[in-house]
Amino acid sequence: MDEKIFVTRSSMPTYEEYIEAIKPLWESCRLTNMGQYHKELEEQLKVYLDVPEISLMVNGHMALEMIIQAFDFPEGSEVITTPFTFVSTTHAIVRNRLKPVFCDVKSSDGTIDEAKIEDLITEKTVAILPVHVYGNVCNIEEIQRIADKYGLKVIYDTAHAFGVKYKGKGIGSYGDASVFSFHATKVFNTIEGGAAAFSDKTLYDKLYNLKNFGIRGEEHVVSIGANAKMNELQAIMGLCNLRHIEQAIAAREERSRYYKEHLQNIKGIRLFDENRFTDKNYAYFPILIEEDYPISRDDLYDLLKSHNIYARKYFYPITADMECYKNQCEANDLTVARKVSGQVLTIPFYEKLEKEQMDRILQFIIEAVKNMNR
Ligand SMILES: *Cc1c(COP(=O)(O)O)cnc(C)c1O
């Protein structure tokens, strides 16, 4: 049996680089609570991501929960969002006692269908929470136009879009706020970690209080907060990985080009459209299995798995159809989201994926029918 190939593998510095970098912690014994490395990483990320302000968090999900909380929306308010995403996006809205209103997506790139947003706006709507899914950039201008017209906030889930630029500007500089994930499986990782980016300076203090129990001094607890601080070992992992990020993205680009060359003319395989104003980060490699492909998406998934190739059905089902949300949301028309979600397969894709491994994967996808008949 051939070796197992998983959908992703974490990017890591060398063992020696990380060990060398964490050594000073055995001198300082300062492991967390917004230490030196936390501060350094915030400063470096602000520059690299080209965002006005940034607040590091223990993970991307808490960054999303806390930035939503920081806007102080009235309980029960509605947030227009996409169901074609990782569950975290929807959970973060609901855990803030707000109501997710699912908007359909576009088949071309999987992002929220901006043409369907206005119909979903009610007097309770307070925000739009789109996702740059797979790093595909939403229609930022149109979303902002709608938000301005109705006085809504725009919070982007940029968990997939680390390092992406749109029209030459950092992706996290659009809208009122953006949330990045630095989870081990993402383009850039701090093991677990995340950050909220925003332009309103007052949000920095609000987030600080939310992620640190509202503690502002030994005898001063100024507000009610939780604990979502990034620790120094995470921050150092980030500083190490950030040194190699350009190289990591270049390696991904090369692999993406190779897959694309071999897959773009295969009957029944569709790739998402690319936005020409975007500098991409090549976070994932999703393919869509259309009707004229010889076997279904699920059969292709099983076929690959039987050969030790672990692709993933990201994102299936759509969050609106998960047990915890099913029948609890209004029956918005999510036809396209369901269709795309039923067709998509993210195939193994990471910085150090080898050409031989890609060839093995491509062979099964390209010769799926022959293999099915064996
Ligand atoms: C990974 C991810 C998150 C959550 O990030 P964590 O760092 O894992 O908490 C949120 N939204 C999307 C779209 C993601 O892919």
CSV table of C-alpha atoms and ligand atoms in Angstrom, one decimal:
chain,number,residue,atom,x,y,z
A,1,MET,CA,0.0,0.0,0.0
A,2,ASP,CA,1.3,3.5,-0.8
A,3,GLU,CA,2.0,5.9,2.0
A,4,LYS,CA,-0.9,8.0,3.2
A,5,ILE,CA,-1.3,11.5,1.8
A,6,PHE,CA,-3.4,13.8,3.9
A,7,VAL,CA,-5.2,16.9,2.7
A,8,THR,CA,-2.8,19.2,4.5
A,9,ARG,CA,0.4,19.2,6.5
A,10,SER,CA,1.5,22.0,8.9
A,11,SER,CA,4.2,24.3,7.8
A,12,MET,CA,7.0,24.4,10.4
A,13,PRO,CA,10.3,26.0,11.0
A,14,THR,CA,13.2,23.6,11.5
A,15,TYR,CA,13.4,22.0,15.0
A,16,GLU,CA,16.7,23.9,15.6
A,17,GLU,CA,15.2,27.3,14.6
A,18,TYR,CA,12.3,26.9,17.0
A,19,ILE,CA,14.3,25.6,19.9
A,20,GLU,CA,16.8,28.4,19.5
A,21,ALA,CA,14.0,30.9,19.4
A,22,ILE,CA,12.2,29.7,22.5
A,23,LYS,CA,15.4,29.4,24.6
A,24,PRO,CA,15.1,32.9,26.2
A,25,LEU,CA,11.9,31.8,27.8
A,26,TRP,CA,13.9,29.7,30.2
A,27,GLU,CA,15.6,32.9,31.3
A,28,SER,CA,12.6,35.1,31.5
A,29,CYS,CA,10.1,32.5,32.7
A,30,ARG,CA,7.5,34.7,31.1
A,31,LEU,CA,5.2,32.4,29.1
A,32,THR,CA,2.1,34.5,28.5
A,33,ASN,CA,0.1,37.6,29.3
A,34,MET,CA,1.0,39.8,26.3
A,35,GLY,CA,4.8,39.3,26.6
A,36,GLN,CA,7.6,40.4,24.4
A,37,TYR,CA,7.0,37.9,21.6
A,38,HIS,CA,3.3,38.6,21.5
A,39,LYS,CA,4.1,42.3,21.0
A,40,GLU,CA,6.7,41.5,18.3
A,41,LEU,CA,4.3,39.3,16.4
A,42,GLU,CA,1.6,41.9,16.6
A,43,GLU,CA,4.0,44.5,15.1
A,44,GLN,CA,5.3,42.3,12.4
A,45,LEU,CA,1.8,41.0,11.4
A,46,LYS,CA,0.5,44.6,11.2
A,47,VAL,CA,3.1,45.3,8.6
A,48,TYR,CA,3.0,41.9,6.7
A,49,LEU,CA,-0.8,41.9,6.6
A,50,ASP,CA,-1.0,45.6,5.8
A,51,VAL,CA,-3.7,46.3,8.4
A,52,PRO,CA,-4.2,49.4,10.5
A,53,GLU,CA,-4.6,47.5,13.9
A,54,ILE,CA,-4.4,43.9,15.0
A,55,SER,CA,-5.1,42.0,18.2
A,56,LEU,CA,-3.7,38.5,18.6
A,57,MET,CA,-5.9,35.8,20.1
A,58,VAL,CA,-5.6,32.2,21.2
A,59,ASN,CA,-7.3,31.0,18.1
A,60,GLY,CA,-9.3,32.3,15.1
A,61,HIS,CA,-12.6,31.3,16.5
A,62,MET,CA,-12.2,33.3,19.6
A,63,ALA,CA,-11.0,36.2,17.5
A,64,LEU,CA,-14.3,36.0,15.6
A,65,GLU,CA,-16.4,35.7,18.7
A,66,MET,CA,-14.7,38.6,20.4
A,67,ILE,CA,-14.7,41.0,17.5
A,68,ILE,CA,-18.5,40.3,17.1
A,69,GLN,CA,-19.0,40.9,20.8
A,70,ALA,CA,-16.9,44.1,20.7
A,71,PHE,CA,-19.5,45.7,18.3
A,72,ASP,CA,-22.2,45.4,21.1
A,73,PHE,CA,-25.0,44.5,18.7
A,74,PRO,CA,-28.4,44.2,20.4
A,75,GLU,CA,-29.3,40.6,21.3
A,76,GLY,CA,-31.3,38.8,18.6
A,77,SER,CA,-30.0,41.1,15.8
A,78,GLU,CA,-29.5,39.5,12.4
A,79,VAL,CA,-26.2,38.9,10.7
A,80,ILE,CA,-26.2,38.0,7.0
A,81,THR,CA,-23.6,35.4,6.3
A,82,THR,CA,-22.7,32.4,4.1
A,83,PRO,CA,-23.5,28.8,4.9
A,84,PHE,CA,-20.6,27.6,2.7
A,85,THR,CA,-17.8,27.9,5.3
A,86,PHE,CA,-16.3,26.2,8.3
A,87,VAL,CA,-18.8,25.9,11.2
A,88,SER,CA,-16.9,28.4,13.2
A,89,THR,CA,-18.3,31.3,11.3
A,90,THR,CA,-21.9,30.4,12.1
A,91,HIS,CA,-21.1,29.3,15.7
A,92,ALA,CA,-19.4,32.7,16.4
A,93,ILE,CA,-22.6,34.5,15.4
A,94,VAL,CA,-25.0,32.3,17.4
A,95,ARG,CA,-22.7,32.1,20.5
A,96,ASN,CA,-23.1,35.9,20.6
A,97,ARG,CA,-26.9,35.5,20.8
A,98,LEU,CA,-27.3,36.9,17.3
A,99,LYS,CA,-29.2,35.3,14.4
A,100,PRO,CA,-27.4,34.0,11.3
A,101,VAL,CA,-29.3,34.8,8.1
A,102,PHE,CA,-27.9,32.6,5.4
A,103,CYS,CA,-27.4,34.1,2.0
A,104,ASP,CA,-26.7,31.9,-1.0
A,105,VAL,CA,-23.2,31.9,-2.7
A,106,LYS,CA,-21.9,32.2,-6.2
A,107,SER,CA,-21.1,29.1,-8.1
A,108,SER,CA,-18.1,30.9,-9.8
A,109,ASP,CA,-16.0,31.2,-6.6
A,110,GLY,CA,-18.1,30.0,-3.6
A,111,THR,CA,-18.3,33.4,-2.0
A,112,ILE,CA,-21.5,35.1,-0.8
A,113,ASP,CA,-23.8,36.2,-3.7
A,114,GLU,CA,-23.8,39.9,-3.2
A,115,ALA,CA,-26.8,40.2,-5.5
A,116,LYS,CA,-28.9,38.3,-3.0
A,117,ILE,CA,-27.9,40.2,0.1
A,118,GLU,CA,-30.3,43.2,0.0
A,119,ASP,CA,-33.4,40.9,-0.1
A,120,LEU,CA,-32.4,39.5,3.2
A,121,ILE,CA,-32.0,42.8,5.0
A,122,THR,CA,-34.7,43.6,7.7
A,123,GLU,CA,-34.9,46.2,10.4
A,124,LYS,CA,-33.0,43.8,12.7
A,125,THR,CA,-30.0,43.4,10.4
A,126,VAL,CA,-26.8,44.8,11.9
A,127,ALA,CA,-24.0,43.2,10.0
A,128,ILE,CA,-22.8,41.3,7.0
A,129,LEU,CA,-20.3,38.5,7.8
A,130,PRO,CA,-18.9,37.1,4.5
A,131,VAL,CA,-16.0,34.6,4.1
A,132,HIS,CA,-13.2,34.8,1.6
A,133,VAL,CA,-13.6,31.1,1.2
A,134,TYR,CA,-10.4,29.2,0.1
A,135,GLY,CA,-8.9,32.7,-0.2
A,136,ASN,CA,-11.3,33.6,-3.0
A,137,VAL,CA,-12.1,37.3,-2.4
A,138,CYS,CA,-15.7,38.4,-2.0
A,139,ASN,CA,-17.2,41.3,-4.0
A,140,ILE,CA,-15.8,43.8,-1.5
A,141,GLU,CA,-17.0,46.9,-3.3
A,142,GLU,CA,-20.6,45.8,-3.7
A,143,ILE,CA,-20.8,44.4,-0.1
A,144,GLN,CA,-19.5,47.8,1.2
A,145,ARG,CA,-22.0,49.7,-1.0
A,146,ILE,CA,-24.9,47.7,0.6
A,147,ALA,CA,-23.5,48.1,4.1
A,148,ASP,CA,-23.1,51.8,3.7
A,149,LYS,CA,-26.6,52.1,2.2
A,150,TYR,CA,-28.2,50.3,5.2
A,151,GLY,CA,-25.8,51.3,8.0
A,152,LEU,CA,-24.5,47.8,8.5
A,153,LYS,CA,-21.1,46.6,9.8
A,154,VAL,CA,-19.0,44.4,7.6
A,155,ILE,CA,-16.9,41.7,9.4
A,156,TYR,CA,-14.9,39.4,7.1
A,157,ASP,CA,-13.9,35.9,8.0
A,158,THR,CA,-10.4,36.0,6.5
A,159,ALA,CA,-9.4,32.7,8.0
A,160,HIS,CA,-8.4,31.4,4.6
A,161,ALA,CA,-6.9,34.6,3.3
A,162,PHE,CA,-3.6,35.2,5.2
A,163,GLY,CA,-1.3,37.3,3.1
A,164,VAL,CA,-3.9,37.8,0.3
A,165,LYS,CA,-3.9,41.3,-1.2
A,166,TYR,CA,-6.8,42.8,-3.1
A,167,LYS,CA,-6.1,45.7,-5.4
A,168,GLY,CA,-2.7,46.0,-3.8
A,169,LYS,CA,-4.0,46.3,-0.2
A,170,GLY,CA,-4.0,43.8,2.6
A,171,ILE,CA,-7.2,41.8,2.6
A,172,GLY,CA,-7.7,42.5,6.3
A,173,SER,CA,-7.9,46.2,5.7
A,174,TYR,CA,-11.4,46.0,4.1
A,175,GLY,CA,-14.7,46.3,6.0
A,176,ASP,CA,-14.9,47.1,9.7
A,177,ALA,CA,-13.0,44.1,10.8
A,178,SER,CA,-11.4,40.9,9.6
A,179,VAL,CA,-10.5,37.7,11.4
A,180,PHE,CA,-7.5,35.5,10.6
A,181,SER,CA,-6.9,32.0,11.8
A,182,PHE,CA,-3.4,30.8,12.5
A,183,HIS,CA,-4.4,27.2,13.1
A,184,ALA,CA,-1.9,24.5,12.4
A,185,THR,CA,-3.6,23.7,9.1
A,186,LYS,CA,-3.7,27.2,7.7
A,187,VAL,CA,-1.2,28.9,5.4
A,188,PHE,CA,0.4,30.6,8.4
A,189,ASN,CA,0.3,29.0,11.8
A,190,THR,CA,1.1,29.7,15.5
A,191,ILE,CA,0.1,26.1,16.3
A,192,GLU,CA,-3.3,27.4,17.4
A,193,GLY,CA,-3.9,31.1,17.1
A,194,GLY,CA,-5.7,33.9,15.4
A,195,ALA,CA,-6.1,37.7,15.2
A,196,ALA,CA,-8.7,40.3,14.6
A,197,ALA,CA,-7.7,43.3,12.3
A,198,PHE,CA,-9.6,46.5,12.3
A,199,SER,CA,-9.3,50.3,11.8
A,200,ASP,CA,-11.2,51.7,14.8
A,201,LYS,CA,-8.5,52.1,17.4
A,202,THR,CA,-11.0,51.9,20.3
A,203,LEU,CA,-11.6,48.2,19.4
A,204,TYR,CA,-8.0,47.4,20.5
A,205,ASP,CA,-8.8,48.1,24.1
A,206,LYS,CA,-12.1,46.4,24.0
A,207,LEU,CA,-10.6,43.3,22.6
A,208,TYR,CA,-7.8,43.5,25.2
A,209,ASN,CA,-10.4,43.5,27.9
A,210,LEU,CA,-12.4,40.7,26.3
A,211,LYS,CA,-9.4,38.4,26.0
A,212,ASN,CA,-7.9,39.2,29.4
A,213,PHE,CA,-10.8,39.1,31.9
A,214,GLY,CA,-11.2,42.8,31.7
A,215,ILE,CA,-8.1,43.1,34.0
A,216,ARG,CA,-6.4,46.5,33.7
A,217,GLY,CA,-4.4,46.5,36.9
A,218,GLU,CA,-3.8,44.5,40.1
A,219,GLU,CA,-7.0,46.0,41.6
A,220,HIS,CA,-8.8,47.1,38.5
A,221,VAL,CA,-11.2,44.9,36.6
A,222,VAL,CA,-13.0,47.2,34.3
A,223,SER,CA,-15.2,44.9,32.3
A,224,ILE,CA,-16.4,41.4,31.9
A,225,GLY,CA,-14.1,39.3,29.8
A,226,ALA,CA,-13.0,35.8,29.1
A,227,ASN,CA,-9.5,34.4,28.4
A,228,ALA,CA,-8.3,34.2,24.8
A,229,LYS,CA,-4.7,35.3,25.0
A,230,MET,CA,-2.0,34.0,22.7
A,231,ASN,CA,0.9,32.6,24.7
A,232,GLU,CA,4.6,33.2,24.0
A,233,LEU,CA,5.3,29.7,22.6
A,234,GLN,CA,2.6,30.3,20.0
A,235,ALA,CA,3.9,33.8,19.2
A,236,ILE,CA,7.4,32.5,18.7
A,237,MET,CA,6.1,29.8,16.4
A,238,GLY,CA,4.5,32.6,14.5
A,239,LEU,CA,7.6,34.7,14.3
A,240,CYS,CA,9.6,31.7,13.0
A,241,ASN,CA,6.9,30.8,10.4
A,242,LEU,CA,6.6,34.4,9.3
A,243,ARG,CA,10.3,34.4,8.3
A,244,HIS,CA,9.5,31.8,5.7
A,245,ILE,CA,6.1,32.8,4.6
A,246,GLU,CA,7.0,34.2,1.2
A,247,GLN,CA,8.8,31.0,0.4
A,248,ALA,CA,5.9,28.9,1.7
A,249,ILE,CA,3.4,30.8,-0.5
A,250,ALA,CA,5.7,30.5,-3.5
A,251,ALA,CA,6.0,26.8,-3.0
A,252,ARG,CA,2.2,26.6,-2.9
A,253,GLU,CA,1.9,28.7,-6.0
A,254,GLU,CA,4.2,26.3,-7.9
A,255,ARG,CA,2.1,23.3,-6.7
A,256,SER,CA,-1.1,25.0,-7.6
A,257,ARG,CA,0.1,25.7,-11.1
A,258,TYR,CA,1.0,22.0,-11.6
A,259,TYR,CA,-2.4,20.8,-10.4
A,260,LYS,CA,-4.1,23.4,-12.6
A,261,GLU,CA,-2.1,22.5,-15.7
A,262,HIS,CA,-3.2,18.9,-15.4
A,263,LEU,CA,-6.8,19.4,-14.2
A,264,GLN,CA,-8.1,22.4,-16.1
A,265,ASN,CA,-9.0,20.5,-19.2
A,266,ILE,CA,-10.4,17.4,-17.7
A,267,LYS,CA,-14.0,16.8,-18.6
A,268,GLY,CA,-16.3,17.2,-15.6
A,269,ILE,CA,-13.7,18.9,-13.3
A,270,ARG,CA,-14.2,22.6,-12.7
A,271,LEU,CA,-11.9,25.0,-10.8
A,272,PHE,CA,-13.2,28.1,-9.2
A,273,ASP,CA,-12.7,31.4,-11.1
A,274,GLU,CA,-9.8,33.6,-10.1
A,275,ASN,CA,-10.1,37.2,-9.4
A,276,ARG,CA,-7.6,39.2,-11.4
A,277,PHE,CA,-7.2,41.9,-8.7
A,278,THR,CA,-6.0,39.4,-6.2
A,279,ASP,CA,-2.6,38.4,-5.0
A,280,LYS,CA,-3.4,34.9,-3.9
A,281,ASN,CA,-2.1,32.8,-1.0
A,282,TYR,CA,-2.9,29.3,-2.5
A,283,ALA,CA,-4.4,28.1,0.7
A,284,TYR,CA,-6.4,25.2,-0.6
A,285,PHE,CA,-6.9,23.3,-3.9
A,286,PRO,CA,-10.7,22.8,-4.2
A,287,ILE,CA,-12.0,21.0,-7.3
A,288,LEU,CA,-15.7,20.7,-8.4
A,289,ILE,CA,-17.0,17.4,-9.7
A,290,GLU,CA,-19.7,18.2,-12.2
A,291,GLU,CA,-22.4,16.1,-13.8
A,292,ASP,CA,-20.3,15.1,-16.8
A,293,TYR,CA,-17.5,13.6,-14.7
A,294,PRO,CA,-17.8,9.8,-14.8
A,295,ILE,CA,-18.3,9.3,-11.1
A,296,SER,CA,-19.8,11.3,-8.3
A,297,ARG,CA,-17.9,13.5,-5.8
A,298,ASP,CA,-18.5,11.0,-3.1
A,299,ASP,CA,-17.3,8.1,-5.2
A,300,LEU,CA,-14.1,10.0,-6.1
A,301,TYR,CA,-13.6,10.7,-2.4
A,302,ASP,CA,-13.9,7.0,-1.6
A,303,LEU,CA,-11.7,5.9,-4.5
A,304,LEU,CA,-8.9,8.2,-3.4
A,305,LYS,CA,-9.3,7.1,0.2
A,306,SER,CA,-9.1,3.4,-0.8
A,307,HIS,CA,-5.7,4.3,-2.2
A,308,ASN,CA,-4.6,6.2,1.0
A,309,ILE,CA,-5.2,9.6,-0.4
A,310,TYR,CA,-7.2,11.6,2.1
A,311,ALA,CA,-9.1,14.4,0.3
A,312,ARG,CA,-11.8,16.3,2.2
A,313,LYS,CA,-15.3,17.4,1.4
A,314,TYR,CA,-14.6,21.0,2.5
A,315,PHE,CA,-17.2,22.4,3.0
A,316,TYR,CA,-20.0,19.8,3.2
A,317,PRO,CA,-22.6,19.9,4.4
A,318,ILE,CA,-23.3,23.7,4.4
A,319,THR,CA,-23.6,24.9,8.0
A,320,ALA,CA,-27.4,25.6,7.5
A,321,ASP,CA,-27.8,21.8,7.1
A,322,MET,CA,-25.8,20.7,10.1
A,323,GLU,CA,-27.7,19.0,12.9
A,324,CYS,CA,-27.4,22.0,15.2
A,325,TYR,CA,-28.8,24.4,12.6
A,326,LYS,CA,-31.1,22.4,10.5
A,327,ASN,CA,-34.7,23.6,10.5
A,328,GLN,CA,-33.8,26.4,12.8
A,329,CYS,CA,-33.1,29.0,10.2
A,330,GLU,CA,-35.5,30.5,7.8
A,331,ALA,CA,-35.9,28.7,4.5
A,332,ASN,CA,-33.7,31.0,2.4
A,333,ASP,CA,-33.0,29.8,-1.0
A,334,LEU,CA,-29.5,28.1,-0.7
A,335,THR,CA,-29.7,26.1,-3.9
A,336,VAL,CA,-26.3,27.2,-5.2
A,337,ALA,CA,-24.5,26.7,-1.9
A,338,ARG,CA,-26.0,23.2,-1.6
A,339,LYS,CA,-25.0,22.3,-5.1
A,340,VAL,CA,-21.4,23.6,-4.8
A,341,SER,CA,-21.1,21.9,-1.4
A,342,GLY,CA,-22.2,18.6,-3.0
A,343,GLN,CA,-19.6,19.0,-5.8
A,344,VAL,CA,-16.5,20.2,-4.0
A,345,LEU,CA,-13.5,18.2,-3.0
A,346,THR,CA,-10.3,19.7,-1.6
A,347,ILE,CA,-7.5,17.6,-2.7
A,348,PRO,CA,-4.2,17.2,-0.7
A,349,PHE,CA,-2.3,20.5,-1.0
A,350,TYR,CA,0.5,21.9,1.1
A,351,GLU,CA,3.9,23.5,1.0
A,352,LYS,CA,6.0,20.4,0.9
A,353,LEU,CA,3.7,18.2,-1.2
A,354,GLU,CA,6.0,16.3,-3.6
A,355,LYS,CA,5.6,16.1,-7.3
A,356,GLU,CA,5.4,12.3,-7.2
A,357,GLN,CA,2.5,12.6,-4.7
A,358,MET,CA,0.7,15.0,-6.9
A,359,ASP,CA,1.2,12.7,-9.9
A,360,ARG,CA,-0.3,9.9,-7.9
A,361,ILE,CA,-3.3,12.0,-6.9
A,362,LEU,CA,-3.8,13.3,-10.5
A,363,GLN,CA,-3.6,9.9,-11.9
A,364,PHE,CA,-6.6,8.7,-9.9
A,365,ILE,CA,-8.6,11.8,-10.7
A,366,ILE,CA,-7.8,11.7,-14.4
A,367,GLU,CA,-8.3,8.0,-14.8
A,368,ALA,CA,-11.1,7.6,-12.3
A,369,VAL,CA,-13.3,5.5,-14.6
A,370,LYS,CA,-10.7,3.0,-15.5
A,371,ASN,CA,-9.8,2.5,-11.8
A,372,MET,CA,-13.5,2.1,-10.8
A,373,ASN,CA,-13.8,-0.8,-13.2
A,374,ARG,CA,-10.8,-2.7,-11.9
B,1,LIG,C1,-10.1,27.8,10.6
B,1,LIG,C2,-11.3,28.6,10.4
B,1,LIG,C3,-11.9,29.3,11.5
B,1,LIG,C4,-11.5,29.1,12.9
B,1,LIG,O1,-10.2,29.3,13.2
B,1,LIG,P1,-9.5,28.5,14.4
B,1,LIG,O2,-8.2,29.2,14.4
B,1,LIG,O3,-9.4,27.1,14.0
B,1,LIG,O4,-10.3,28.7,15.6
B,1,LIG,C5,-12.9,30.2,11.2
B,1,LIG,N1,-13.5,30.3,10.0
B,1,LIG,C6,-13.0,29.6,8.9
B,1,LIG,C7,-13.6,29.8,7.6
B,1,LIG,C8,-11.9,28.7,9.1
B,1,LIG,O5,-11.5,28.0,8.1
